CSV table of C-alpha atoms in Angstrom, one decimal:
chain,number,residue,atom,x,y,z
W,1,MET,CA,0.3,-0.1,0.0
W,2,VAL,CA,2.8,2.8,1.2
W,3,LYS,CA,5.1,1.4,-1.5
W,4,GLN,CA,1.8,1.8,-4.1
W,5,ILE,CA,1.4,5.4,-2.8
W,6,ILE,CA,5.1,6.2,-3.0
W,7,LYS,CA,5.2,4.8,-6.8
W,8,VAL,CA,2.4,6.7,-7.8
W,9,VAL,CA,4.1,10.4,-6.5
W,10,LEU,CA,7.6,9.8,-8.1
W,11,VAL,CA,5.9,8.8,-11.3
W,12,LEU,CA,3.9,12.0,-11.2
W,13,THR,CA,6.5,14.1,-10.0
W,14,LEU,CA,9.3,12.7,-12.6
W,15,SER,CA,6.6,13.1,-15.2
W,16,THR,CA,6.2,16.8,-14.2
W,17,ILE,CA,10.0,17.3,-14.6
W,18,LEU,CA,9.9,15.5,-18.1
W,19,GLY,CA,7.2,17.5,-19.0
W,20,THR,CA,8.3,20.8,-17.8
W,21,GLY,CA,11.7,20.3,-18.8
W,22,MET,CA,11.5,19.6,-22.7
W,23,VAL,CA,9.1,22.7,-22.6
W,24,VAL,CA,12.2,25.3,-21.0
W,25,PHE,CA,14.2,23.4,-23.1
W,26,SER,CA,12.9,24.3,-26.4
W,27,TYR,CA,11.9,27.5,-25.0
W,28,GLN,CA,15.0,28.7,-24.3
W,29,TRP,CA,16.7,27.3,-27.5
W,30,THR,CA,14.3,28.7,-29.8
W,31,LEU,CA,13.3,32.3,-28.2
W,32,PRO,CA,16.6,34.1,-30.0
W,33,ARG,CA,15.2,32.8,-33.6
W,34,ILE,CA,11.1,33.5,-32.6
W,35,ILE,CA,12.1,37.3,-31.4
W,36,ALA,CA,14.1,37.6,-34.6
W,37,ASN,CA,11.2,36.4,-36.6
W,38,GLU,CA,8.2,38.6,-34.8
W,39,ARG,CA,10.6,41.5,-35.4
W,40,MET,CA,10.8,40.7,-39.4
W,41,THR,CA,7.4,40.1,-39.3
W,42,LEU,CA,6.8,43.6,-37.8
W,43,LEU,CA,9.4,44.9,-40.1
W,44,SER,CA,8.6,44.0,-43.3
W,45,SER,CA,4.7,45.2,-42.4
W,46,LEU,CA,6.1,48.2,-41.5
W,47,ASN,CA,8.1,48.4,-44.4
W,48,VAL,CA,5.1,48.0,-46.9
W,49,ILE,CA,4.0,51.6,-45.0
W,50,ILE,CA,6.7,53.4,-45.1
W,51,ASP,CA,9.4,52.6,-47.7
W,52,LYS,CA,12.6,51.7,-46.2
W,53,GLU,CA,14.5,54.1,-48.6
W,54,HIS,CA,12.5,56.8,-46.8
W,55,TYR,CA,14.1,56.3,-43.3
W,56,ASP,CA,17.5,54.9,-41.9
W,57,ASN,CA,16.7,54.4,-38.2
W,58,ASP,CA,15.8,51.3,-36.3
W,59,LEU,CA,12.1,51.7,-37.0
W,60,THR,CA,11.3,48.7,-34.3
W,61,ASN,CA,12.8,49.9,-31.8
W,62,ASP,CA,12.1,53.5,-32.3
W,63,VAL,CA,8.6,53.3,-30.5
W,64,ARG,CA,6.5,55.5,-28.1
W,65,HIS,CA,3.3,54.4,-26.5
W,66,PHE,CA,0.4,56.9,-26.4
W,67,VAL,CA,-3.1,56.4,-24.6
W,68,ASP,CA,-6.3,58.1,-26.2
W,69,SER,CA,-9.1,55.9,-26.5
W,70,ASP,CA,-11.3,58.3,-28.2
W,71,LEU,CA,-9.0,58.8,-31.0
W,72,LEU,CA,-6.8,55.8,-30.7
W,73,GLY,CA,-10.0,53.3,-30.4
W,74,THR,CA,-8.5,51.5,-27.4
W,75,THR,CA,-7.8,52.1,-23.7
W,76,GLU,CA,-4.4,50.1,-24.3
W,77,PRO,CA,-1.5,52.1,-25.0
W,78,VAL,CA,-0.6,52.3,-28.6
W,79,MET,CA,2.6,51.4,-30.5
W,80,VAL,CA,4.0,54.5,-32.4
W,81,TYR,CA,6.8,53.9,-34.6
W,82,ARG,CA,9.0,56.8,-35.7
W,83,ALA,CA,10.6,56.5,-38.9
W,84,ARG,CA,13.7,59.0,-39.1
W,85,LYS,CA,15.8,59.9,-41.8
W,86,ASN,CA,19.6,61.9,-40.6
W,87,GLY,CA,18.0,62.0,-37.4
W,88,GLN,CA,15.0,64.6,-38.8
W,89,PRO,CA,11.4,63.1,-39.0
W,90,VAL,CA,9.7,61.3,-41.8
W,91,ALA,CA,6.6,59.4,-40.6
W,92,ALA,CA,4.7,58.2,-37.7
W,93,VAL,CA,3.6,54.6,-38.1
W,94,PHE,CA,0.7,53.9,-35.6
W,95,ASN,CA,-0.8,50.2,-34.3
W,96,SER,CA,-4.4,51.3,-33.8
W,97,VAL,CA,-7.7,50.0,-33.3
W,98,ALA,CA,-10.8,50.5,-35.1
W,99,PRO,CA,-13.3,49.4,-32.2
W,100,ASP,CA,-16.6,49.6,-34.0
W,101,GLY,CA,-16.4,46.8,-36.6
W,102,TYR,CA,-18.6,44.6,-37.4
W,103,ASN,CA,-17.4,41.8,-35.5
W,104,GLY,CA,-15.3,43.4,-32.7
W,105,ASN,CA,-12.0,45.4,-33.0
W,106,ILE,CA,-10.1,45.5,-36.5
W,107,TYR,CA,-6.4,46.4,-35.6
W,108,LEU,CA,-4.7,48.3,-38.2
W,109,LEU,CA,-1.4,50.0,-39.2
W,110,ILE,CA,-1.9,53.4,-40.1
W,111,GLY,CA,1.4,55.7,-41.5
W,112,ILE,CA,1.1,59.7,-41.5
W,113,TYR,CA,4.0,61.4,-43.3
W,114,LEU,CA,5.6,64.6,-41.1
W,115,ASP,CA,3.2,66.8,-43.2
W,116,GLY,CA,-0.2,64.9,-42.5
W,117,ARG,CA,-0.8,62.4,-45.5
W,118,VAL,CA,-1.3,59.5,-45.4
W,119,ALA,CA,1.6,57.4,-45.7
W,120,GLY,CA,-0.3,53.7,-45.9
W,121,VAL,CA,-2.9,51.7,-44.1
W,122,ARG,CA,-2.9,47.7,-43.5
W,123,VAL,CA,-5.2,45.4,-41.5
W,124,THR,CA,-3.5,43.3,-39.3
W,125,ALA,CA,-5.9,41.4,-37.4
W,126,HIS,CA,-10.0,41.6,-37.6
W,127,GLN,CA,-12.9,38.8,-37.0
W,128,GLU,CA,-15.0,40.3,-40.1
W,129,THR,CA,-17.2,38.1,-42.6
W,130,PRO,CA,-14.8,36.4,-45.0
W,131,ALA,CA,-15.8,36.9,-48.7
W,132,LEU,CA,-17.7,40.2,-47.2
W,133,GLY,CA,-16.0,42.6,-44.8
W,134,ASP,CA,-12.3,41.0,-45.3
W,135,LYS,CA,-12.0,43.3,-48.5
W,136,ILE,CA,-10.6,45.5,-46.1
W,137,GLU,CA,-7.7,43.2,-46.7
W,138,ALA,CA,-5.0,44.4,-48.7
W,139,LYS,CA,-4.5,40.7,-50.2
W,140,ARG,CA,-8.5,40.7,-51.2
W,141,SER,CA,-8.9,43.9,-52.1
W,142,PRO,CA,-7.1,47.3,-53.4
W,143,TRP,CA,-9.7,49.5,-51.2
W,144,ILE,CA,-7.1,49.8,-48.3
W,145,LEU,CA,-4.6,51.7,-50.7
W,146,GLY,CA,-7.2,54.4,-51.3
W,147,PHE,CA,-6.1,56.1,-48.1
W,148,ALA,CA,-2.9,57.0,-49.7
W,149,GLY,CA,-2.1,60.3,-49.8
W,150,HIS,CA,-5.2,62.1,-48.3
W,151,SER,CA,-5.1,63.8,-45.2
W,152,LEU,CA,-7.2,66.1,-43.3
W,153,THR,CA,-7.4,69.0,-45.4
W,154,ASP,CA,-8.4,66.2,-48.4
W,155,PRO,CA,-11.0,65.7,-48.2
W,156,LEU,CA,-12.7,68.1,-45.8
W,157,GLU,CA,-14.5,66.5,-42.9
W,158,THR,CA,-17.4,65.9,-44.5
W,159,GLY,CA,-15.5,64.3,-47.5
W,160,TRP,CA,-14.1,61.5,-44.5
W,161,LYS,CA,-17.2,59.0,-44.9
W,162,VAL,CA,-17.9,56.0,-46.9
W,163,LYS,CA,-20.1,57.0,-50.1
W,164,LYS,CA,-23.4,56.2,-48.4
W,165,ASP,CA,-23.0,58.7,-46.0
W,166,GLY,CA,-21.9,61.4,-48.6
W,167,GLY,CA,-18.0,60.7,-48.5
W,168,ILE,CA,-15.4,59.7,-50.7
W,169,PHE,CA,-14.3,56.5,-50.3
W,170,ASP,CA,-15.7,53.1,-51.3
W,171,GLN,CA,-18.0,50.8,-49.1
W,172,PHE,CA,-18.7,47.4,-50.1
W,173,THR,CA,-21.3,45.6,-51.9
W,174,GLY,CA,-23.2,43.7,-48.7
W,175,ALA,CA,-20.8,45.3,-46.1
W,176,THR,CA,-21.0,48.6,-44.8
W,177,ILE,CA,-20.2,48.7,-41.3
W,178,THR,CA,-16.5,47.7,-42.0
W,179,PRO,CA,-15.4,50.0,-44.3
W,180,ARG,CA,-17.3,52.9,-42.2
W,181,SER,CA,-15.4,51.9,-39.4
W,182,VAL,CA,-11.7,51.8,-40.6
W,183,VAL,CA,-12.4,54.8,-42.5
W,184,LYS,CA,-13.7,56.7,-39.4
W,185,ALA,CA,-10.5,55.4,-37.7
W,186,VAL,CA,-7.7,56.8,-40.2
W,187,ARG,CA,-9.3,60.1,-39.6
W,188,ASN,CA,-9.2,60.2,-35.9
W,189,ASN,CA,-5.5,58.8,-36.3
W,190,LEU,CA,-4.9,62.3,-38.6
W,191,VAL,CA,-6.3,64.4,-36.0
W,192,PHE,CA,-4.4,62.4,-33.3
W,193,PHE,CA,-1.3,62.8,-35.3
W,194,GLN,CA,-2.2,67.0,-35.7
W,195,GLN,CA,-3.0,67.3,-32.3
W,196,HIS,CA,0.5,65.6,-30.7
W,197,ARG,CA,3.1,66.0,-33.8
W,198,GLN,CA,5.9,67.3,-31.6
W,199,GLN,CA,5.1,65.2,-28.7
W,200,ILE,CA,5.3,62.2,-31.2
W,201,PHE,CA,8.5,62.8,-32.6
W,202,GLU,CA,10.6,64.5,-29.8
W,203,THR,CA,10.5,62.5,-26.8
W,204,PRO,CA,12.7,59.4,-26.8
W,205,ALA,CA,11.9,55.9,-27.3
W,206,GLN,CA,10.4,53.7,-24.5
F,1,MET,CA,-2.4,-17.6,-32.4
F,2,PRO,CA,-0.4,-14.8,-31.5
F,3,GLN,CA,-1.4,-12.0,-34.9
F,4,SER,CA,2.3,-12.0,-36.7
F,5,ILE,CA,3.6,-8.4,-36.1
F,6,THR,CA,3.1,-7.9,-40.0
F,7,SER,CA,-1.1,-8.5,-40.2
F,8,GLN,CA,-0.8,-6.3,-37.0
F,9,TYR,CA,0.7,-3.4,-38.6
F,10,ILE,CA,-1.6,-3.9,-41.6
F,11,GLU,CA,-4.5,-3.9,-39.2
F,12,ILE,CA,-3.6,-0.8,-37.6
F,13,THR,CA,-3.0,1.0,-40.8
F,14,GLN,CA,-6.4,0.2,-42.0
F,15,ASP,CA,-8.1,1.0,-38.7
F,16,ALA,CA,-6.3,4.3,-38.9
F,17,LEU,CA,-6.9,5.6,-42.5
F,18,TRP,CA,-10.1,4.4,-42.9
F,19,ARG,CA,-12.3,1.7,-40.8
F,20,LYS,CA,-11.9,4.2,-38.0
F,21,ASN,CA,-10.6,6.8,-39.1
F,22,VAL,CA,-10.9,9.7,-36.3
F,23,GLY,CA,-12.1,12.5,-38.8
F,24,PHE,CA,-14.6,10.4,-40.8
F,25,VAL,CA,-15.9,7.4,-38.1
F,26,GLN,CA,-15.0,8.2,-34.6
F,27,LEU,CA,-15.3,12.1,-34.8
F,28,ILE,CA,-13.2,13.2,-32.5
F,29,GLY,CA,-11.4,15.9,-32.7
F,30,LEU,CA,-14.3,18.1,-34.5
F,31,CYS,CA,-13.6,21.2,-33.3
F,32,PRO,CA,-10.4,21.7,-35.2
F,33,LEU,CA,-11.8,20.0,-38.3
F,34,MET,CA,-14.4,22.1,-38.7
F,35,ALA,CA,-12.6,25.8,-37.7
F,36,VAL,CA,-9.4,25.4,-39.6
F,37,THR,CA,-10.4,23.6,-42.7
F,38,SER,CA,-11.2,26.7,-45.1
F,39,THR,CA,-8.2,25.7,-47.1
F,40,VAL,CA,-6.2,22.9,-48.1
F,41,ILE,CA,-3.1,24.3,-46.6
F,42,ASN,CA,-4.6,25.4,-43.4
F,43,GLY,CA,-5.9,21.9,-42.7
F,44,LEU,CA,-2.5,19.9,-44.0
F,45,GLY,CA,-0.8,22.7,-41.7
F,46,LEU,CA,-2.9,21.6,-38.6
F,47,GLY,CA,-2.9,17.9,-39.8
F,48,ILE,CA,0.8,18.0,-39.5
F,49,ALA,CA,1.2,19.1,-36.5
F,50,THR,CA,-1.2,16.9,-34.8
F,51,MET,CA,0.4,13.8,-36.5
F,52,LEU,CA,3.8,14.9,-34.8
F,53,THR,CA,2.0,15.4,-31.8
F,54,LEU,CA,0.4,12.1,-31.9
F,55,ILE,CA,4.1,10.1,-32.8
F,56,ALA,CA,5.3,12.1,-30.3
F,57,THR,CA,3.2,11.2,-27.7
F,58,ASN,CA,2.1,7.4,-28.4
F,59,THR,CA,6.2,7.4,-28.7
F,60,VAL,CA,6.4,8.5,-24.5
F,61,ILE,CA,3.3,7.0,-23.8
F,62,SER,CA,4.3,3.4,-25.0
F,63,LEU,CA,7.5,3.4,-23.5
F,64,MET,CA,6.4,4.4,-19.8
F,65,ARG,CA,3.7,1.9,-20.4
F,66,GLY,CA,5.0,-0.5,-17.7
F,67,VAL,CA,6.3,2.7,-15.2
F,68,ILE,CA,2.8,4.5,-14.9
F,69,PRO,CA,0.4,3.1,-12.5
F,70,ASP,CA,-3.2,2.8,-13.9
F,71,GLU,CA,-5.0,5.1,-10.9
F,72,VAL,CA,-2.8,8.0,-12.0
F,73,ARG,CA,-2.9,7.1,-16.0
F,74,LEU,CA,-5.0,10.2,-17.3
F,75,PRO,CA,-3.0,12.9,-15.3
F,76,VAL,CA,0.5,11.7,-16.6
F,77,PHE,CA,-1.1,11.5,-20.2
F,78,VAL,CA,-2.1,15.3,-19.8
F,79,ILE,CA,1.1,16.4,-18.7
F,80,LEU,CA,2.6,14.7,-21.3
F,81,ILE,CA,0.3,15.9,-23.9
F,82,ALA,CA,0.6,19.5,-22.9
F,83,ALA,CA,4.4,19.7,-22.7
F,84,ILE,CA,4.5,18.0,-26.0
F,85,VAL,CA,2.1,20.4,-28.1
F,86,THR,CA,4.0,23.0,-26.4
F,87,VAL,CA,7.0,21.9,-27.7
F,88,ILE,CA,5.6,21.6,-31.2
F,89,GLU,CA,4.2,25.5,-30.6
F,90,VAL,CA,7.2,26.7,-29.9
F,91,PHE,CA,9.1,24.9,-32.9
F,92,THR,CA,6.3,26.0,-35.3
F,93,LYS,CA,6.9,29.5,-34.2
F,94,ALA,CA,10.6,29.3,-34.4
F,95,PHE,CA,11.2,27.5,-38.1
F,96,TYR,CA,7.6,28.4,-39.6
F,97,TYR,CA,6.1,31.5,-38.1
F,98,ASP,CA,4.0,32.5,-41.1
F,99,LEU,CA,2.1,29.0,-40.7
F,100,TYR,CA,2.1,29.4,-37.0
F,101,LEU,CA,0.7,32.9,-37.7
F,102,ILE,CA,-2.3,31.8,-39.6
F,103,LEU,CA,-2.6,28.2,-37.4
F,104,GLY,CA,-2.1,30.1,-34.0
F,105,ILE,CA,-4.7,29.2,-31.6
F,106,TYR,CA,-4.9,25.6,-33.2
F,107,ILE,CA,-1.8,24.4,-32.6
F,108,PRO,CA,-2.3,24.6,-28.7
F,109,LEU,CA,-5.5,23.3,-29.0
F,110,ILE,CA,-4.3,20.6,-30.2
F,111,VAL,CA,-4.2,19.5,-26.4
F,112,THR,CA,-7.6,19.3,-26.6
F,113,ASN,CA,-7.7,16.8,-29.6
F,114,CYS,CA,-9.8,13.9,-27.9
F,115,ALA,CA,-7.7,12.0,-30.3
F,116,VAL,CA,-4.5,12.4,-28.7
F,117,ILE,CA,-5.2,11.2,-25.5
F,118,GLY,CA,-7.8,8.6,-27.0
F,119,ARG,CA,-4.9,7.0,-28.5
F,120,ALA,CA,-2.7,7.4,-26.0
F,121,GLU,CA,-5.4,5.5,-23.6
F,122,ALA,CA,-6.8,2.9,-26.3
F,123,PHE,CA,-3.6,2.0,-27.8
F,124,ALA,CA,-0.1,3.3,-26.4
F,125,PHE,CA,-0.7,2.6,-23.0
F,126,LYS,CA,-1.2,-1.6,-24.1
F,127,ASN,CA,1.2,-1.8,-27.0
F,128,PRO,CA,4.8,-1.8,-28.0
F,129,VAL,CA,6.7,1.2,-29.0
F,130,GLY,CA,6.6,0.1,-32.7
F,131,GLN,CA,3.3,-0.2,-32.9
F,132,ALA,CA,2.5,2.4,-30.9
F,133,ILE,CA,4.6,4.7,-33.0
F,134,LEU,CA,2.9,3.2,-36.3
F,135,ASP,CA,-0.3,4.2,-34.8
F,136,GLY,CA,0.6,7.8,-34.0
F,137,PHE,CA,1.7,8.2,-37.7
F,138,MET,CA,-1.6,6.8,-39.3
F,139,THR,CA,-4.4,8.0,-37.0
F,140,GLY,CA,-2.5,11.5,-38.0
F,141,MET,CA,-2.6,10.8,-41.1
F,142,GLY,CA,-6.2,9.7,-41.1
F,143,PHE,CA,-7.0,13.2,-39.9
F,144,THR,CA,-4.8,14.5,-42.0
F,145,VAL,CA,-6.4,13.3,-45.0
F,146,ALA,CA,-10.0,14.2,-43.2
F,147,LEU,CA,-8.5,18.0,-43.0
F,148,VAL,CA,-7.2,18.3,-46.8
F,149,LEU,CA,-10.2,17.1,-48.1
F,150,LEU,CA,-12.9,18.9,-46.3
F,151,GLY,CA,-10.1,22.0,-47.0
F,152,GLY,CA,-10.2,21.3,-50.5
F,153,ILE,CA,-14.2,21.1,-50.8
F,154,ARG,CA,-14.5,24.3,-48.9
F,155,GLU,CA,-11.3,26.2,-50.3
F,156,LEU,CA,-13.0,25.2,-54.0
F,157,LEU,CA,-16.5,26.4,-53.4
F,158,GLY,CA,-15.8,29.0,-51.5
F,159,TYR,CA,-12.8,31.2,-53.5
F,160,GLY,CA,-12.5,28.9,-56.5
F,161,THR,CA,-8.7,28.1,-55.8
F,162,LEU,CA,-6.9,25.2,-54.6
F,163,PHE,CA,-3.6,25.1,-52.2
F,164,SER,CA,-3.6,29.1,-52.2
F,165,GLN,CA,-0.8,30.3,-49.8
F,166,ALA,CA,1.0,27.0,-50.5
F,167,GLU,CA,4.3,29.5,-49.7
F,168,LEU,CA,3.7,29.5,-46.5
F,169,MET,CA,4.5,26.1,-45.5
F,170,PHE,CA,6.7,25.1,-48.7
F,171,GLY,CA,8.2,28.4,-49.0
F,172,GLU,CA,8.0,31.2,-52.0
F,173,SER,CA,8.9,28.5,-54.9
F,174,ALA,CA,5.5,26.5,-54.3
F,175,ARG,CA,3.8,30.0,-54.7
F,176,VAL,CA,2.9,28.4,-58.4
F,177,LEU,CA,1.4,25.2,-57.0
F,178,THR,CA,-2.2,27.6,-56.1
F,179,VAL,CA,-4.5,26.6,-58.7
F,180,THR,CA,-7.1,28.7,-59.2
F,181,VAL,CA,-9.7,26.1,-60.6
F,182,PHE,CA,-13.0,29.3,-61.8
F,183,GLU,CA,-11.8,32.1,-63.1
F,184,HIS,CA,-13.4,35.5,-61.9
F,185,TYR,CA,-15.4,33.4,-59.2
F,186,ARG,CA,-17.4,35.3,-57.2
F,187,GLY,CA,-16.9,33.3,-53.9
F,188,PHE,CA,-19.5,30.9,-52.4
F,189,LEU,CA,-19.6,32.6,-48.6
F,190,LEU,CA,-21.6,29.4,-47.2
F,191,ALA,CA,-18.7,27.2,-47.8
F,192,ILE,CA,-16.2,29.3,-46.1
F,193,LEU,CA,-18.3,30.0,-43.0
F,194,PRO,CA,-18.7,27.5,-40.1
F,195,PRO,CA,-22.0,25.9,-41.5
F,196,GLY,CA,-20.0,25.2,-44.9
F,197,ALA,CA,-17.5,22.7,-42.5
F,198,PHE,CA,-21.0,20.8,-41.4
F,199,PHE,CA,-22.0,20.3,-44.9
F,200,GLY,CA,-18.4,19.2,-46.3
F,201,LEU,CA,-18.2,16.5,-43.4
F,202,ALA,CA,-21.3,15.1,-44.0
F,203,LEU,CA,-20.8,14.9,-47.4
F,204,LEU,CA,-17.8,13.3,-47.2
F,205,ILE,CA,-19.1,10.7,-44.0
F,206,ALA,CA,-21.5,9.8,-46.7
F,207,THR,CA,-19.6,9.3,-49.5
F,208,LYS,CA,-17.1,6.7,-47.1
F,209,ASN,CA,-20.2,5.3,-46.2
F,210,TRP,CA,-21.3,4.9,-49.5
F,211,LEU,CA,-18.2,3.4,-50.7
F,212,ASP,CA,-18.0,0.9,-48.0
F,213,ARG,CA,-21.7,-0.3,-48.7
F,214,GLN,CA,-20.5,-0.5,-52.5
F,215,ALA,CA,-17.1,-2.5,-51.2
F,216,SER,CA,-18.9,-4.8,-48.8
F,217,PRO,CA,-20.9,-8.3,-50.3
F,218,ARG,CA,-24.6,-7.9,-50.2
């Protein structure tokens, strides 16, 4: 009886050590590679928005966080990557959120040049309806490319809407809420950028 | 008379691939089967990850079968399966990061795939390591076949393509594998949404049963 109990305890302890050991070992061994992968993926999505010819700083590390639940769409801190060339600010890329998608948050990368023009917008994650709302993805439709070059003065506020609401941006057949939410988020980001331009570039990286 | 090793191996293979296929007959592990099969490549990715898990868990549990007391076998299975799946997740993240981004949550969810603990309990715990490895491989293969077939049906109907995003798994040179079956296809939403998975699986099971009936003597 006692022997049996000791055996059970031993086997449980050993298999826990064995299991944990496997996890710890493989985690330690692959960690540098995983970090490099994550950085590469981030950098390549940032480079889609800001051409790598246009900056020369370490973009993925020149980061600052901002919190503004009204304009950046989330109560969480939003990462802002700052692109510079020869030490001069070029553009900022916001990792912000469109909170009112058809099916929850739409996560966006929004790049804005120093002069307030949109450099580019891409969706990083969303749960919109396949084949309807997912046309906000660049690989499914060129729609999201249409923001590049626009600013708060082009068009004016009334134009920053989908066509159905009197604006200049297309909606999709069968899905208006999704593009409406993205248009609104991009404009809000431009407003935030205008209000905080100095702050965004001046403070050191965090 | 004890069965010869070869006939045992043949029986394991036939059971795992066809007669007791986890996807079509035992209907376990349905959650990932339904959730990730919107394309062939997604199905193949999760299928292979599940197969590796099954081979590893079956091997370890078969090797330890003399040591693990009956009363605590389930907790021990769970610890080992969870550890092995975590290792596979970490490796996918390190070496197939793009695929990891797609399969995401479904890799850790292999832990909850009843096929894994099912094979540990029903087979690996009672059989020598050779048979256990083969059983893990073949069960994983049967599951992969189910995932790929269902993914194929849904991708074909839903997007009009096959093997799209093959480059995520096999590198850039595999981009050419993508077949656009229907040009200018407008898509069939139902096939991609969850109900499409149920309809697709029902059709596959019906086909399998029909084939079995054709083959059996009247």
